[in-house]
Amino acid sequence: MYRILLRSFILIFFSLLLINCSAESSKPIIVATSFPAASIIKELTGNNIEVKILVPAGASPHTYAPKPSDIKLSASAVAFFSIADNLDGWSKGIKTHKHFDLISFLPDSMKLYYNEDQNHNDEAISHTHNSLDPHFWFDPLAVKSLLNPLSDSLRALLPQYSETIKNNTNLFAKRLDLINKEVSELTRGLLNKPLFLQHPSFLYFAKRYRLDYLGSIEETPGKEPGPKYIANIVKKINESGASAIFTEPQLNKKVAEVIADESGVLIYELDPIGGTNSISNYSDLMLYNTKIDERNYSLCP
């Protein structure tokens, strides 16, 4: 009798497990190139949609090369979201049903462009004068400005979840206002602080919260600058009175360490991509980097 009951329990348990797995796999799939794109889409779709990310945590969307499994997954998705040609343009080589660039939903009034000061005549700099800066997600109000057209596209793709997406869009818009308010308060003491980055990925953040961005170590992600450019950055750091430079976990720190040593400044790390255990949603991404800025600037002389 005991064996019969045990066998019945095991059969019921595995039947329920199979049902749950089947229900999970039946969710529509959206593929996003990287965590910043996925984090925004997930806020709108909620748990009804499976949002898959191609670029793993710790890798750069600029330099990523898709795997065969990425191509297979993307082909089965209802939609594919990249950010912009000069961030994850490699994604245009992947066959998908519907492909969207998130930057295309951003109003022109919210877009930033790399200006002439960031355009150097040093060894193949890819961010040319007036090229669009794709890192818009570090301005919560820029993200808020693209929600309605993005929501409309998602609702057209997934009409069965139209009301949920509409409600989630409204809720996320309100949260973005709160995030902006919190970040504004945290960065109040950083007004006009000199900001040197490993790569120009926080310009939207710098403009919104009024930090003084003065230069980057790598204008082209993954490409080390030449001696002339390094000497120029060291000179700028010394003249600015900056006490720190900020690197990224997705990029090699070797040149940053040389520059920090030569200019006598400290190194701290910002994470423009996220997707780690400590950065699992959009709010985490904003506040994690804000608190690194706020804490380390206040600790520096």
mmCIF file of N, CA and C in Angstrom, residues 223-272:
data_model
loop_
_atom_site.group_PDB
_atom_site.id
_atom_site.type_symbol
_atom_site.label_atom_id
_atom_site.label_comp_id
_atom_site.label_asym_id
_atom_site.label_seq_id
_atom_site.Cartn_x
_atom_site.Cartn_y
_atom_site.Cartn_z
ATOM 1 N N LYS A 223 39.172 49.198 -28.278
ATOM 2 C CA LYS A 223 40.360 49.611 -29.021
ATOM 3 C C LYS A 223 41.194 50.541 -28.149
ATOM 4 N N GLU A 224 42.412 50.127 -27.845
ATOM 5 C CA GLU A 224 43.271 50.923 -26.983
ATOM 6 C C GLU A 224 43.726 52.196 -27.705
ATOM 7 N N PRO A 225 43.726 53.327 -27.001
ATOM 8 C CA PRO A 225 44.164 54.582 -27.617
ATOM 9 C C PRO A 225 45.686 54.604 -27.788
ATOM 10 N N GLY A 226 46.159 55.466 -28.687
ATOM 11 C CA GLY A 226 47.592 55.610 -28.917
ATOM 12 C C GLY A 226 48.251 56.508 -27.893
ATOM 13 N N PRO A 227 49.595 56.585 -27.908
ATOM 14 C CA PRO A 227 50.350 57.384 -26.924
ATOM 15 C C PRO A 227 49.952 58.853 -26.895
ATOM 16 N N LYS A 228 49.706 59.431 -28.067
ATOM 17 C CA LYS A 228 49.346 60.849 -28.141
ATOM 18 C C LYS A 228 48.023 61.099 -27.417
ATOM 19 N N TYR A 229 47.078 60.218 -27.638
ATOM 20 C CA TYR A 229 45.766 60.375 -27.002
ATOM 21 C C TYR A 229 45.878 60.194 -25.489
ATOM 22 N N ILE A 230 46.664 59.201 -25.055
ATOM 23 C CA ILE A 230 46.860 58.961 -23.621
ATOM 24 C C ILE A 230 47.475 60.192 -22.955
ATOM 25 N N ALA A 231 48.508 60.770 -23.589
ATOM 26 C CA ALA A 231 49.165 61.960 -23.031
ATOM 27 C C ALA A 231 48.170 63.117 -22.911
ATOM 28 N N ASN A 232 47.279 63.237 -23.889
ATOM 29 C CA ASN A 232 46.282 64.310 -23.871
ATOM 30 C C ASN A 232 45.278 64.119 -22.730
ATOM 31 N N ILE A 233 44.860 62.873 -22.504
ATOM 32 C CA ILE A 233 43.920 62.585 -21.418
ATOM 33 C C ILE A 233 44.570 62.849 -20.061
ATOM 34 N N VAL A 234 45.815 62.428 -19.890
ATOM 35 C CA VAL A 234 46.533 62.672 -18.627
ATOM 36 C C VAL A 234 46.612 64.172 -18.356
ATOM 37 N N LYS A 235 46.927 64.939 -19.394
ATOM 38 C CA LYS A 235 47.002 66.398 -19.254
ATOM 39 C C LYS A 235 45.653 66.978 -18.842
ATOM 40 N N LYS A 236 44.575 66.509 -19.490
ATOM 41 C CA LYS A 236 43.232 67.003 -19.157
ATOM 42 C C LYS A 236 42.861 66.683 -17.707
ATOM 43 N N ILE A 237 43.187 65.464 -17.264
ATOM 44 C CA ILE A 237 42.877 65.059 -15.883
ATOM 45 C C ILE A 237 43.613 65.956 -14.902
ATOM 46 N N ASN A 238 44.900 66.181 -15.144
ATOM 47 C CA ASN A 238 45.701 67.018 -14.251
ATOM 48 C C ASN A 238 45.181 68.448 -14.201
ATOM 49 N N GLU A 239 44.814 68.991 -15.353
ATOM 50 C CA GLU A 239 44.333 70.375 -15.409
ATOM 51 C C GLU A 239 42.959 70.541 -14.771
ATOM 52 N N SER A 240 42.142 69.471 -14.807
ATOM 53 C CA SER A 240 40.773 69.558 -14.289
ATOM 54 C C SER A 240 40.696 69.478 -12.770
ATOM 55 N N GLY A 241 41.729 68.897 -12.159
ATOM 56 C CA GLY A 241 41.680 68.672 -10.722
ATOM 57 C C GLY A 241 40.871 67.450 -10.340
ATOM 58 N N ALA A 242 40.528 66.607 -11.319
ATOM 59 C CA ALA A 242 39.768 65.386 -11.032
ATOM 60 C C ALA A 242 40.570 64.469 -10.115
ATOM 61 N N SER A 243 39.872 63.763 -9.254
ATOM 62 C CA SER A 243 40.548 62.862 -8.327
ATOM 63 C C SER A 243 40.262 61.393 -8.629
ATOM 64 N N ALA A 244 39.457 61.127 -9.679
ATOM 65 C CA ALA A 244 39.128 59.741 -10.014
ATOM 66 C C ALA A 244 38.761 59.620 -11.487
ATOM 67 N N ILE A 245 38.959 58.414 -12.017
ATOM 68 C CA ILE A 245 38.421 58.053 -13.321
ATOM 69 C C ILE A 245 37.581 56.792 -13.136
ATOM 70 N N PHE A 246 36.627 56.598 -14.041
ATOM 71 C CA PHE A 246 35.673 55.502 -13.881
ATOM 72 C C PHE A 246 35.796 54.514 -15.035
ATOM 73 N N THR A 247 36.030 53.258 -14.682
ATOM 74 C CA THR A 247 36.159 52.199 -15.675
ATOM 75 C C THR A 247 34.856 51.414 -15.773
ATOM 76 N N GLU A 248 34.851 50.397 -16.652
ATOM 77 C CA GLU A 248 33.680 49.547 -16.854
ATOM 78 C C GLU A 248 34.096 48.080 -16.796
ATOM 79 N N PRO A 249 33.290 47.200 -16.217
ATOM 80 C CA PRO A 249 33.658 45.783 -16.125
ATOM 81 C C PRO A 249 33.715 45.084 -17.470
ATOM 82 N N GLN A 250 33.080 45.662 -18.497
ATOM 83 C CA GLN A 250 33.057 45.034 -19.818
ATOM 84 C C GLN A 250 34.323 45.315 -20.632
ATOM 85 N N LEU A 251 35.178 46.226 -20.162
ATOM 86 C CA LEU A 251 36.347 46.644 -20.932
ATOM 87 C C LEU A 251 37.636 46.426 -20.148
ATOM 88 N N ASN A 252 38.732 46.239 -20.883
ATOM 89 C CA ASN A 252 40.041 46.009 -20.272
ATOM 90 C C ASN A 252 40.531 47.270 -19.558
ATOM 91 N N LYS A 253 41.009 47.109 -18.325
ATOM 92 C CA LYS A 253 41.403 48.257 -17.507
ATOM 93 C C LYS A 253 42.878 48.618 -17.624
ATOM 94 N N LYS A 254 43.622 47.924 -18.462
ATOM 95 C CA LYS A 254 45.072 48.107 -18.508
ATOM 96 C C LYS A 254 45.469 49.557 -18.769
ATOM 97 N N VAL A 255 44.902 50.174 -19.794
ATOM 98 C CA VAL A 255 45.252 51.561 -20.126
ATOM 99 C C VAL A 255 44.757 52.511 -19.042
ATOM 100 N N ALA A 256 43.586 52.250 -18.478
ATOM 101 C CA ALA A 256 43.059 53.090 -17.397
ATOM 102 C C ALA A 256 44.011 53.098 -16.211
ATOM 103 N N GLU A 257 44.582 51.955 -15.905
ATOM 104 C CA GLU A 257 45.518 51.860 -14.783
ATOM 105 C C GLU A 257 46.784 52.668 -15.056
ATOM 106 N N VAL A 258 47.256 52.648 -16.298
ATOM 107 C CA VAL A 258 48.435 53.442 -16.671
ATOM 108 C C VAL A 258 48.128 54.934 -16.518
ATOM 109 N N ILE A 259 46.969 55.347 -17.016
ATOM 110 C CA ILE A 259 46.573 56.757 -16.951
ATOM 111 C C ILE A 259 46.375 57.196 -15.499
ATOM 112 N N ALA A 260 45.744 56.347 -14.694
ATOM 113 C CA ALA A 260 45.540 56.678 -13.277
ATOM 114 C C ALA A 260 46.870 56.834 -12.563
ATOM 115 N N ASP A 261 47.815 55.955 -12.890
ATOM 116 C CA ASP A 261 49.135 56.011 -12.258
ATOM 117 C C ASP A 261 49.877 57.303 -12.650
ATOM 118 N N GLU A 262 49.801 57.644 -13.920
ATOM 119 C CA GLU A 262 50.519 58.833 -14.406
ATOM 120 C C GLU A 262 49.897 60.137 -13.902
ATOM 121 N N SER A 263 48.588 60.126 -13.716
ATOM 122 C CA SER A 263 47.921 61.358 -13.289
ATOM 123 C C SER A 263 47.647 61.396 -11.790
ATOM 124 N N GLY A 264 47.939 60.302 -11.093
ATOM 125 C CA GLY A 264 47.793 60.276 -9.638
ATOM 126 C C GLY A 264 46.361 60.296 -9.147
ATOM 127 N N VAL A 265 45.441 59.665 -9.901
ATOM 128 C CA VAL A 265 44.034 59.625 -9.490
ATOM 129 C C VAL A 265 43.628 58.195 -9.146
ATOM 130 N N LEU A 266 42.475 58.071 -8.513
ATOM 131 C CA LEU A 266 41.932 56.767 -8.145
ATOM 132 C C LEU A 266 41.077 56.210 -9.283
ATOM 133 N N ILE A 267 40.843 54.890 -9.241
ATOM 134 C CA ILE A 267 39.970 54.236 -10.218
ATOM 135 C C ILE A 267 38.764 53.661 -9.489
ATOM 136 N N TYR A 268 37.577 53.946 -10.018
ATOM 137 C CA TYR A 268 36.353 53.313 -9.553
ATOM 138 C C TYR A 268 35.629 52.731 -10.767
ATOM 139 N N GLU A 269 34.707 51.822 -10.514
ATOM 140 C CA GLU A 269 34.061 51.096 -11.606
ATOM 141 C C GLU A 269 32.564 51.381 -11.662
ATOM 142 N N LEU A 270 32.103 51.807 -12.839
ATOM 143 C CA LEU A 270 30.684 51.924 -13.138
ATOM 144 C C LEU A 270 30.291 50.769 -14.060
ATOM 145 N N ASP A 271 29.026 50.386 -14.036
ATOM 146 C CA ASP A 271 28.559 49.301 -14.897
ATOM 147 C C ASP A 271 27.428 49.811 -15.791
ATOM 148 N N PRO A 272 27.725 50.130 -17.057
ATOM 149 C CA PRO A 272 26.690 50.680 -17.935
ATOM 150 C C PRO A 272 25.706 49.637 -18.479
#
